[in-house]
């Protein structure tokens, strides 16, 4: 009889240094990670709350503004100051301003040779702002105009009765 012997050689893992850190168990790692995530969320929430007292709105231009009308402006011709929602007119009786915001849904009306027209829903207005075709429910409001030196001051917040003009 023949006997065969097999020898297994096992190599032992090198013994770690006593200075090497111990491996962190998975459960401990997940617990620490959740604590760090909760701490980070609290820090960001605190930073967000510090911004609350300061309003996050953009400043809008003043509703009162100064306008110098062009010298070559013909009677009945509309002059729309850049970035404003009023049309200024000059005639023999004086100077006046009409809002260019449609009274239906607030679209900006365009000046035409027949008055004003809303490009959104088709409302039409006469040159003095009266409605000629709906769906706009009311006329375009007239805005307050005052003379100040050689220019005019328009107040977009203050409505005046239709026909109110300032002597040029």
Short mmCIF file of C-alpha atoms in Angstrom, two decimals:
data_model
loop_
_atom_site.label_atom_id
_atom_site.label_comp_id
_atom_site.label_asym_id
_atom_site.label_seq_id
_atom_site.Cartn_x
_atom_site.Cartn_y
_atom_site.Cartn_z
CA UNK A 1 0.00 0.00 0.00
CA UNK A 2 1.06 3.31 -0.89
CA UNK A 3 0.27 6.34 1.12
CA UNK A 4 0.36 9.76 -0.26
CA UNK A 5 0.82 12.67 1.96
CA UNK A 6 -0.10 16.06 0.97
CA UNK A 7 1.30 18.93 2.73
CA UNK A 8 -0.48 22.11 2.81
CA UNK A 9 1.58 25.09 3.19
CA UNK A 10 -0.19 28.04 4.57
CA UNK A 11 1.30 31.41 4.59
CA UNK A 12 0.27 33.47 7.48
CA UNK A 13 -0.68 37.06 6.84
CA UNK A 14 2.04 39.31 7.94
CA UNK A 15 1.38 40.53 11.38
CA UNK A 16 0.34 44.15 11.34
CA UNK A 17 2.18 46.73 13.22
CA UNK A 18 0.73 47.73 16.51
CA UNK A 19 0.68 51.28 15.15
CA UNK A 20 -1.70 50.45 12.27
CA UNK A 21 -5.28 51.62 12.94
CA UNK A 22 -7.87 48.97 13.53
CA UNK A 23 -10.34 48.55 10.68
CA UNK A 24 -13.61 50.39 11.34
CA UNK A 25 -16.58 48.05 11.39
CA UNK A 26 -19.22 48.76 8.75
CA UNK A 27 -21.92 49.57 11.29
CA UNK A 28 -19.72 52.16 13.00
CA UNK A 29 -18.81 53.74 9.65
CA UNK A 30 -22.47 54.10 8.64
CA UNK A 31 -23.34 55.60 12.03
CA UNK A 32 -20.55 58.17 11.75
CA UNK A 33 -21.50 59.00 8.15
CA UNK A 34 -25.11 59.66 9.16
CA UNK A 35 -23.97 61.92 12.01
CA UNK A 36 -21.75 63.92 9.63
CA UNK A 37 -24.61 64.24 7.10
CA UNK A 38 -27.00 65.46 9.80
CA UNK A 39 -24.41 67.96 11.03
CA UNK A 40 -23.80 69.28 7.50
CA UNK A 41 -27.57 69.66 6.94
CA UNK A 42 -27.88 71.66 10.16
CA UNK A 43 -24.99 73.94 9.19
CA UNK A 44 -26.48 74.65 5.73
CA UNK A 45 -29.93 75.21 7.23
CA UNK A 46 -28.42 77.67 9.71
CA UNK A 47 -26.66 79.55 6.91
CA UNK A 48 -29.91 79.69 4.96
CA UNK A 49 -31.78 81.09 7.96
CA UNK A 50 -29.18 83.83 8.36
CA UNK A 51 -30.18 85.12 4.91
CA UNK A 52 -33.88 85.37 5.81
CA UNK A 53 -33.87 88.88 7.33
CA UNK A 54 -32.56 90.34 4.05
CA UNK A 55 -35.23 90.49 1.36
CA UNK A 56 -34.29 88.59 -1.79
CA UNK A 57 -35.94 91.00 -4.23
CA UNK A 58 -34.46 93.16 -6.90
CA UNK A 59 -34.94 96.87 -6.58
CA UNK A 60 -37.27 98.29 -9.20
CA UNK A 61 -36.87 101.68 -10.79
CA UNK A 62 -38.75 104.56 -9.24
CA UNK A 63 -42.31 105.07 -10.42
CA UNK A 64 -41.59 108.81 -10.67
CA UNK A 65 -39.19 109.71 -13.43
CA UNK A 66 -38.06 112.73 -15.43
CA UNK A 67 -38.65 112.95 -19.20
CA UNK A 68 -37.38 115.47 -21.73
CA UNK A 69 -39.54 115.37 -24.83
CA UNK A 70 -37.85 115.59 -28.24
CA UNK A 71 -38.07 119.03 -29.87
CA UNK A 72 -39.20 117.59 -33.22
CA UNK A 73 -42.15 115.74 -31.67
CA UNK A 74 -45.28 116.18 -33.79
CA UNK A 75 -48.70 116.78 -32.20
CA UNK A 76 -50.45 113.49 -31.47
CA UNK A 77 -47.24 111.47 -31.88
CA UNK A 78 -46.52 109.06 -29.03
CA UNK A 79 -43.17 109.18 -27.23
CA UNK A 80 -42.45 106.12 -25.05
CA UNK A 81 -39.51 106.66 -22.67
CA UNK A 82 -37.16 103.66 -22.74
CA UNK A 83 -37.98 101.05 -20.11
CA UNK A 84 -41.23 102.75 -19.03
CA UNK A 85 -44.88 101.82 -19.44
CA UNK A 86 -46.29 105.20 -20.46
CA UNK A 87 -46.77 106.99 -23.76
CA UNK A 88 -46.31 110.77 -23.69
CA UNK A 89 -48.16 113.11 -26.03
CA UNK A 90 -47.89 116.80 -26.82
CA UNK A 91 -50.61 118.88 -28.44
CA UNK A 92 -51.83 122.50 -28.46
CA UNK A 93 -53.46 122.10 -25.03
CA UNK A 94 -50.40 120.66 -23.30
CA UNK A 95 -48.56 117.45 -22.42
CA UNK A 96 -50.11 114.27 -21.06
CA UNK A 97 -49.18 110.64 -20.38
CA UNK A 98 -51.24 107.47 -20.89
CA UNK A 99 -50.35 104.06 -19.45
CA UNK A 100 -49.34 101.43 -22.01
CA UNK A 101 -50.48 98.51 -19.84
CA UNK A 102 -53.63 96.89 -21.20
CA UNK A 103 -56.48 96.88 -18.69
CA UNK A 104 -57.39 93.31 -19.68
CA UNK A 105 -54.35 91.31 -18.52
CA UNK A 106 -51.53 93.84 -18.32
CA UNK A 107 -49.87 93.29 -21.70
CA UNK A 108 -47.91 96.22 -23.11
CA UNK A 109 -49.96 97.89 -25.84
CA UNK A 110 -48.32 99.18 -29.00
CA UNK A 111 -48.91 102.68 -30.34
CA UNK A 112 -50.48 102.80 -33.81
CA UNK A 113 -51.68 105.66 -36.01
CA UNK A 114 -55.26 104.88 -34.82
CA UNK A 115 -54.37 104.81 -31.10
CA UNK A 116 -53.19 101.72 -29.25
CA UNK A 117 -53.46 97.98 -29.88
CA UNK A 118 -52.85 95.07 -27.53
CA UNK A 119 -50.77 92.38 -29.26
CA UNK A 120 -51.87 89.66 -26.81
CA UNK A 121 -55.66 89.60 -27.08
CA UNK A 122 -56.54 92.24 -29.67
CA UNK A 123 -57.97 95.06 -27.57
CA UNK A 124 -57.91 98.42 -29.30
CA UNK A 125 -57.89 101.91 -27.82
CA UNK A 126 -58.31 105.43 -29.20
CA UNK A 127 -55.40 107.90 -28.93
CA UNK A 128 -56.88 109.16 -25.65
CA UNK A 129 -57.07 105.59 -24.23
CA UNK A 130 -60.80 104.82 -24.61
CA UNK A 131 -61.67 101.20 -25.50
CA UNK A 132 -62.91 100.65 -29.07
CA UNK A 133 -62.61 96.83 -29.13
CA UNK A 134 -62.51 94.37 -26.21
CA UNK A 135 -61.75 92.26 -24.25
CA UNK A 136 -60.26 95.17 -22.26
CA UNK A 137 -62.88 96.22 -19.69
CA UNK A 138 -61.81 99.84 -19.15
CA UNK A 139 -59.89 102.64 -20.82
CA UNK A 140 -56.13 103.07 -20.45
CA UNK A 141 -55.45 105.20 -17.35
CA UNK A 142 -53.92 108.64 -17.64
CA UNK A 143 -50.85 109.28 -15.47
CA UNK A 144 -49.91 112.40 -13.54
CA UNK A 145 -47.49 114.74 -15.33
CA UNK A 146 -45.91 117.84 -13.79
CA UNK A 147 -43.60 120.44 -15.29
CA UNK A 148 -40.20 120.75 -13.62
CA UNK A 149 -37.76 123.14 -15.27
CA UNK A 150 -37.36 122.18 -18.92
CA UNK A 151 -38.54 118.61 -18.43
CA UNK A 152 -41.60 116.73 -17.20
CA UNK A 153 -42.00 114.44 -14.21
CA UNK A 154 -44.29 111.45 -14.76
CA UNK A 155 -45.73 109.46 -11.84
CA UNK A 156 -46.70 105.96 -12.98
CA UNK A 157 -48.45 105.27 -9.66
CA UNK A 158 -50.86 108.19 -9.74
CA UNK A 159 -53.89 108.12 -12.02
CA UNK A 160 -55.52 111.39 -13.07
CA UNK A 161 -58.85 111.97 -14.85
CA UNK A 162 -58.76 111.57 -18.65
CA UNK A 163 -58.11 114.90 -20.32
CA UNK A 164 -55.77 116.23 -17.59
CA UNK A 165 -52.91 118.00 -19.36
CA UNK A 166 -49.97 120.14 -18.28
CA UNK A 167 -49.35 123.37 -20.16
CA UNK A 168 -46.16 123.14 -22.17
#
